[in-house]
C-alpha positions as a printed NumPy array, in Angstrom:
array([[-18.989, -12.146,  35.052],
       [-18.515, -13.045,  31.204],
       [-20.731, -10.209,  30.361],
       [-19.349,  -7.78 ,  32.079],
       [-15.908,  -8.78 ,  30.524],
       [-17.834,  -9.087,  27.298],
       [-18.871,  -5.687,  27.711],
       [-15.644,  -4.4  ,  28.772],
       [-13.89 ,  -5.428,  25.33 ],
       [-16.829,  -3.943,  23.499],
       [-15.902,  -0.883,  24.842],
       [-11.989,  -1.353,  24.764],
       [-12.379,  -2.201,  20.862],
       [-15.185,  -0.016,  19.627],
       [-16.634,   2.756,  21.887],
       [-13.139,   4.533,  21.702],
       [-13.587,   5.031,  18.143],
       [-15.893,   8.02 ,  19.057],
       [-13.385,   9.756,  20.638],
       [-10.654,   9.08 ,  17.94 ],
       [-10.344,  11.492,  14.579],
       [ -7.609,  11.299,  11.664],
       [ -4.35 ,  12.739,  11.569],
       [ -3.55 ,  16.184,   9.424],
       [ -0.767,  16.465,   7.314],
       [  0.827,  18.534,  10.618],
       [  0.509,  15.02 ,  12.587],
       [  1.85 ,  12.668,  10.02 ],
       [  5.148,  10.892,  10.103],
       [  5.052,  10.881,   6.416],
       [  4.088,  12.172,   3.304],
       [  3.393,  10.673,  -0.229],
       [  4.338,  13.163,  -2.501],
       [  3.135,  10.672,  -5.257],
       [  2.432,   7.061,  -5.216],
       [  2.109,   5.018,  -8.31 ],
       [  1.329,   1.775,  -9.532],
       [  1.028,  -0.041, -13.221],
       [ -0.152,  -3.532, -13.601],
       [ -0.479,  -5.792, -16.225],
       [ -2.494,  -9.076, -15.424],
       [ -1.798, -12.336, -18.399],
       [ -4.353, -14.41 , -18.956],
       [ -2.978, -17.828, -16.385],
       [ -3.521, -15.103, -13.74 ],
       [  0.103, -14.13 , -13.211],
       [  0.953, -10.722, -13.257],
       [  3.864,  -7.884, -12.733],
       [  3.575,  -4.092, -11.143],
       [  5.892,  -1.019, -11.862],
       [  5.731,   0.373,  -8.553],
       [  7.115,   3.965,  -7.99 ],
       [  6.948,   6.582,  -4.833],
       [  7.952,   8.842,  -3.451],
       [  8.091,  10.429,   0.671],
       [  8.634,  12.923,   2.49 ],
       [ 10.   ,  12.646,   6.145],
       [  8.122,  15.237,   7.633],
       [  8.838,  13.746,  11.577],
       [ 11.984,  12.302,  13.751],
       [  9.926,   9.118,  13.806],
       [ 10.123,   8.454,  10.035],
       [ 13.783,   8.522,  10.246],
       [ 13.546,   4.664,  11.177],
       [ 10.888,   3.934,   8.495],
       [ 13.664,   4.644,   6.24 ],
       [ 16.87 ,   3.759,   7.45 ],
       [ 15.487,   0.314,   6.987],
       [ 12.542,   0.348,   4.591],
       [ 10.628,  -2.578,   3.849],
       [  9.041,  -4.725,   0.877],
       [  7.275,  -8.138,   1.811],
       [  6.936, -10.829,  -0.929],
       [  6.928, -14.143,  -0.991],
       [  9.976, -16.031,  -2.982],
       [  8.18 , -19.086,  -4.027],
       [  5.881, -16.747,  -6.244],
       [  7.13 , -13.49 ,  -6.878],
       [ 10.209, -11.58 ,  -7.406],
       [ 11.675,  -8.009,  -7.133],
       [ 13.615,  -5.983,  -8.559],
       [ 14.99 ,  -2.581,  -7.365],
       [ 15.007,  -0.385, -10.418],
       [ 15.527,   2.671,  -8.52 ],
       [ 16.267,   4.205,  -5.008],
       [ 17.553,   7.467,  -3.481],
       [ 17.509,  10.013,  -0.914],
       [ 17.486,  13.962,  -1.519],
       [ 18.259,  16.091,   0.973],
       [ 18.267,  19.77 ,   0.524],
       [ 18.837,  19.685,  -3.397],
       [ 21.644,  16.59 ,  -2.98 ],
       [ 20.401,  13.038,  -4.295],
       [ 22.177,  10.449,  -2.482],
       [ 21.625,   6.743,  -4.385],
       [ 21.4  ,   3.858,  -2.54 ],
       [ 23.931,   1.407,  -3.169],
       [ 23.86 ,  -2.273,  -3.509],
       [ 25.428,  -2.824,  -0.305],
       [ 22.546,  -0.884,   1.796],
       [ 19.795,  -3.346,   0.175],
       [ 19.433,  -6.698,   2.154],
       [ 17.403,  -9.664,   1.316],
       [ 16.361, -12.249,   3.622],
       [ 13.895, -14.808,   4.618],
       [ 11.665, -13.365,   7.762],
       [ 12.845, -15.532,  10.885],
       [ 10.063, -18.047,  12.652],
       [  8.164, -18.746,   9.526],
       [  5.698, -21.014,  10.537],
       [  6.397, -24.791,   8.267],
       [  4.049, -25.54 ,   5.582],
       [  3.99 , -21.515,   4.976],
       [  5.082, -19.608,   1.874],
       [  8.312, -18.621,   2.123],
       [  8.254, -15.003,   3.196],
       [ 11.278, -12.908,   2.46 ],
       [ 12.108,  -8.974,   3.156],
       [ 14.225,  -6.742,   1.39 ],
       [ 15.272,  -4.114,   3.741],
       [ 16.136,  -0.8  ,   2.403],
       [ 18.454,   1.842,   4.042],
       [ 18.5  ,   4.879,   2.59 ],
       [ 21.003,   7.187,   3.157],
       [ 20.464,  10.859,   5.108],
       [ 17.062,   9.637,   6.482],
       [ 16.524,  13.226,   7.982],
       [ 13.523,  15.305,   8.664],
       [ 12.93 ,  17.262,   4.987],
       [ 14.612,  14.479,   3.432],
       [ 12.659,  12.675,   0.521],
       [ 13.304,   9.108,  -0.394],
       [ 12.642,   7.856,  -3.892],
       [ 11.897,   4.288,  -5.21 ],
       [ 10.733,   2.637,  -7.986],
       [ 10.904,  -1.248,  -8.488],
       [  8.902,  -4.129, -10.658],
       [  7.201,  -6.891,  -8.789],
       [  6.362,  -9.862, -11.033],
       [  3.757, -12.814,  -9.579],
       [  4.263, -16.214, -11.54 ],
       [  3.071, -18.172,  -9.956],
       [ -1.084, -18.001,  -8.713],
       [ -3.316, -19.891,  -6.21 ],
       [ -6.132, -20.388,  -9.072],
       [ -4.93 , -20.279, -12.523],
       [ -6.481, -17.611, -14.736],
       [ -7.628, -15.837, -11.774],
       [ -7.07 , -12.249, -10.381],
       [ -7.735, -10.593,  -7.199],
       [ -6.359,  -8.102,  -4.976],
       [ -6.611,  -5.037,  -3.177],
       [ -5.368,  -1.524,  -3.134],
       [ -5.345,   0.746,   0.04 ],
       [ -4.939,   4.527,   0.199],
       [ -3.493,   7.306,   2.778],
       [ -3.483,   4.182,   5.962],
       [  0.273,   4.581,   6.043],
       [  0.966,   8.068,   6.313],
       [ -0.295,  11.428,   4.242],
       [ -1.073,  10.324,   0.768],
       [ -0.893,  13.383,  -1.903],
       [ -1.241,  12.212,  -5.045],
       [ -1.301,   8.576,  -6.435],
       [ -2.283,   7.153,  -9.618],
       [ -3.165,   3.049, -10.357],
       [ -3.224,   1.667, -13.67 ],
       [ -4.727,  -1.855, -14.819],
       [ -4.525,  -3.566, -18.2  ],
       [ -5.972,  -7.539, -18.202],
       [ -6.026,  -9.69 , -20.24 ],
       [ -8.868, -11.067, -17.892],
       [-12.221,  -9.782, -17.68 ],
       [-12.611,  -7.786, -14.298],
       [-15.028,  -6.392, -11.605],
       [-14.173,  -3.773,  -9.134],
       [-15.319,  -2.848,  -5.625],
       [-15.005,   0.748,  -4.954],
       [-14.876,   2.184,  -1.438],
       [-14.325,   6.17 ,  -1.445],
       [-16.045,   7.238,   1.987],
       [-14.7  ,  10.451,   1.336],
       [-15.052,  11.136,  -2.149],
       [-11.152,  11.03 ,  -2.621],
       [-10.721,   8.613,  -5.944],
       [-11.631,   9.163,  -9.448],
       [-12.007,   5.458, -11.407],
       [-11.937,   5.441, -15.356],
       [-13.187,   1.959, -16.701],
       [-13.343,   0.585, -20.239],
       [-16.692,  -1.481, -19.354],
       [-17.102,  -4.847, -21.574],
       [-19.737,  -4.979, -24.484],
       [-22.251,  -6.919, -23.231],
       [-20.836,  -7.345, -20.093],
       [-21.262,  -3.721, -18.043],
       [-19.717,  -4.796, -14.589],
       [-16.493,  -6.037, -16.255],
       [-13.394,  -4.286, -17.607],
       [-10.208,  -4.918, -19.164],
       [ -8.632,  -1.326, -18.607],
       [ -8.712,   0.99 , -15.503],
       [ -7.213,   4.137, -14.359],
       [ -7.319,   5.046, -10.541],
       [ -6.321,   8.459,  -9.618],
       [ -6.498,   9.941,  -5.886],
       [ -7.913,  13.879,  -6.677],
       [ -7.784,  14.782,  -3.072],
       [ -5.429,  14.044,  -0.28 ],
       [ -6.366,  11.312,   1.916],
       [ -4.993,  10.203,   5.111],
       [ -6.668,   7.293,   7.193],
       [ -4.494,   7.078,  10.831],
       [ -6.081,   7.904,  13.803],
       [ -4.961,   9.868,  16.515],
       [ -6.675,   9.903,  20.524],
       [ -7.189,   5.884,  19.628],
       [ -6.461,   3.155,  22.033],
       [ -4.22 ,   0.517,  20.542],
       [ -6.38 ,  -2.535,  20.694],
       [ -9.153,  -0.602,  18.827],
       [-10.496,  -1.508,  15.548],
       [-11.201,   0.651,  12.356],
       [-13.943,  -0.384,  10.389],
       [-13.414,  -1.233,   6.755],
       [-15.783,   1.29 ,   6.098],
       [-13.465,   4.357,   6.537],
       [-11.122,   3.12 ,   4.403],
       [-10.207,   4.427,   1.312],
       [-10.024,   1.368,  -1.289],
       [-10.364,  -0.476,  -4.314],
       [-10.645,  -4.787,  -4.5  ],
       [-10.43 ,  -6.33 ,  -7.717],
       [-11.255,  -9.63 ,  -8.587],
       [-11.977, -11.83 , -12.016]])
């Protein structure tokens, strides 16, 4: 019996992913018209990121994704700061005001955790054809291990993904893991002297679209790290 229910969760989880493809940009919820990213890493490890986007609702069910849009952080380490957000619809920008920006700490956080907090963004005239715009600066100080880096970077596994564009300056020497299963990413690197695997200076640019949700895919199923489209980076 505990094979056969063995074998029936191997199937559940993995055999489905043969029948499963990606989404086209006629599928998606959403569209990144342009996604980017600048970060500067200090030598302790901490860090800050100029993050700016912006999306296209291209489907009814995006119109929830941004009435209340979400950023994750945790307070005890980081902070955020809205620099910019807006809506356009038809040629008419709409800014969001303060009042339509919430910040709170996420409910049932488990003691002994980091304290997790969401800011909730609701953008106004969250219609179909409707673009919303954001740009805000993320700054980390506060590290697990001092004068250390590491993180990841994911592309196109949250909707259609156009154009985007990453930027790294460190003051810590870096290595990179690169996985581009469908030749989407273009990676510039100022390699060390002396030290070939390490950089101080990077440039990231998506050349191709990329999208990585799956359609004709049972829920419980898992997508292999393989088919993603990535970059990790650690010191």
């Amino acid at each position: 019996m505990k094979k056969i229910i063995t074998g029936l969760l191997f199937t559940l989880l993995f055999v489905n992913n043969s029948y499963a493809r990606f989404q086209t940009l006629q599928e998606a919820d959403i569209k990144y018209d342009f996604y980017n990213r600048d970060l500067v890493i200090h030598k302790d490890g901490t860090h800050e990121s100029i993050v700016e986007y912006q999306i296209t609702l291209l489907r009814e069910q995006a119109r929830g994704f941004a009435a209340k849009f979400p950023i994750m952080y945790n307070s005890d380490s980081t902070s955020v700061d809205i620099i910019e957000a807006k809506s356009t619809l038809k040629g008419k920008e709409y800014p969001v005001e303060s009042s339509m920006i919430e910040d709170k700490e996420v409910q049932n956080n488990a003691q002994g955790f980091d304290n997790t907090k969401q800011i909730s963004i609701s953008f106004p005239k969250p219609e179909v054809g409707a673009t919303i715009y954001l740009k805000y600066k993320m700054h980390t100080k506060k590290v697990p291990l001092k004068n250390k880096f590491f993180s990841g970077y994911y592309f196109g596994t949250d909707g259609y993904w156009e154009k985007s564009n990453v930027t790294i300056n460190s003051a810590i020497a870096l290595q990179m893991q690169i996985n581009d299963p469908y030749k989407k990413l273009s990676v510039k690197k100022e390699a060390i002297k002396n030290k070939p695997n390490y950089f101080y200076k990077a440039q990231i640019t998506l050349e191709k679209p990329v999208i990585i949700r799956t359609i004709n895919e049972a829920r419980s199923s898992v997508l292999n790290n393989k088919h993603l489209t990535y970059i990790s980076v650690v010191s």
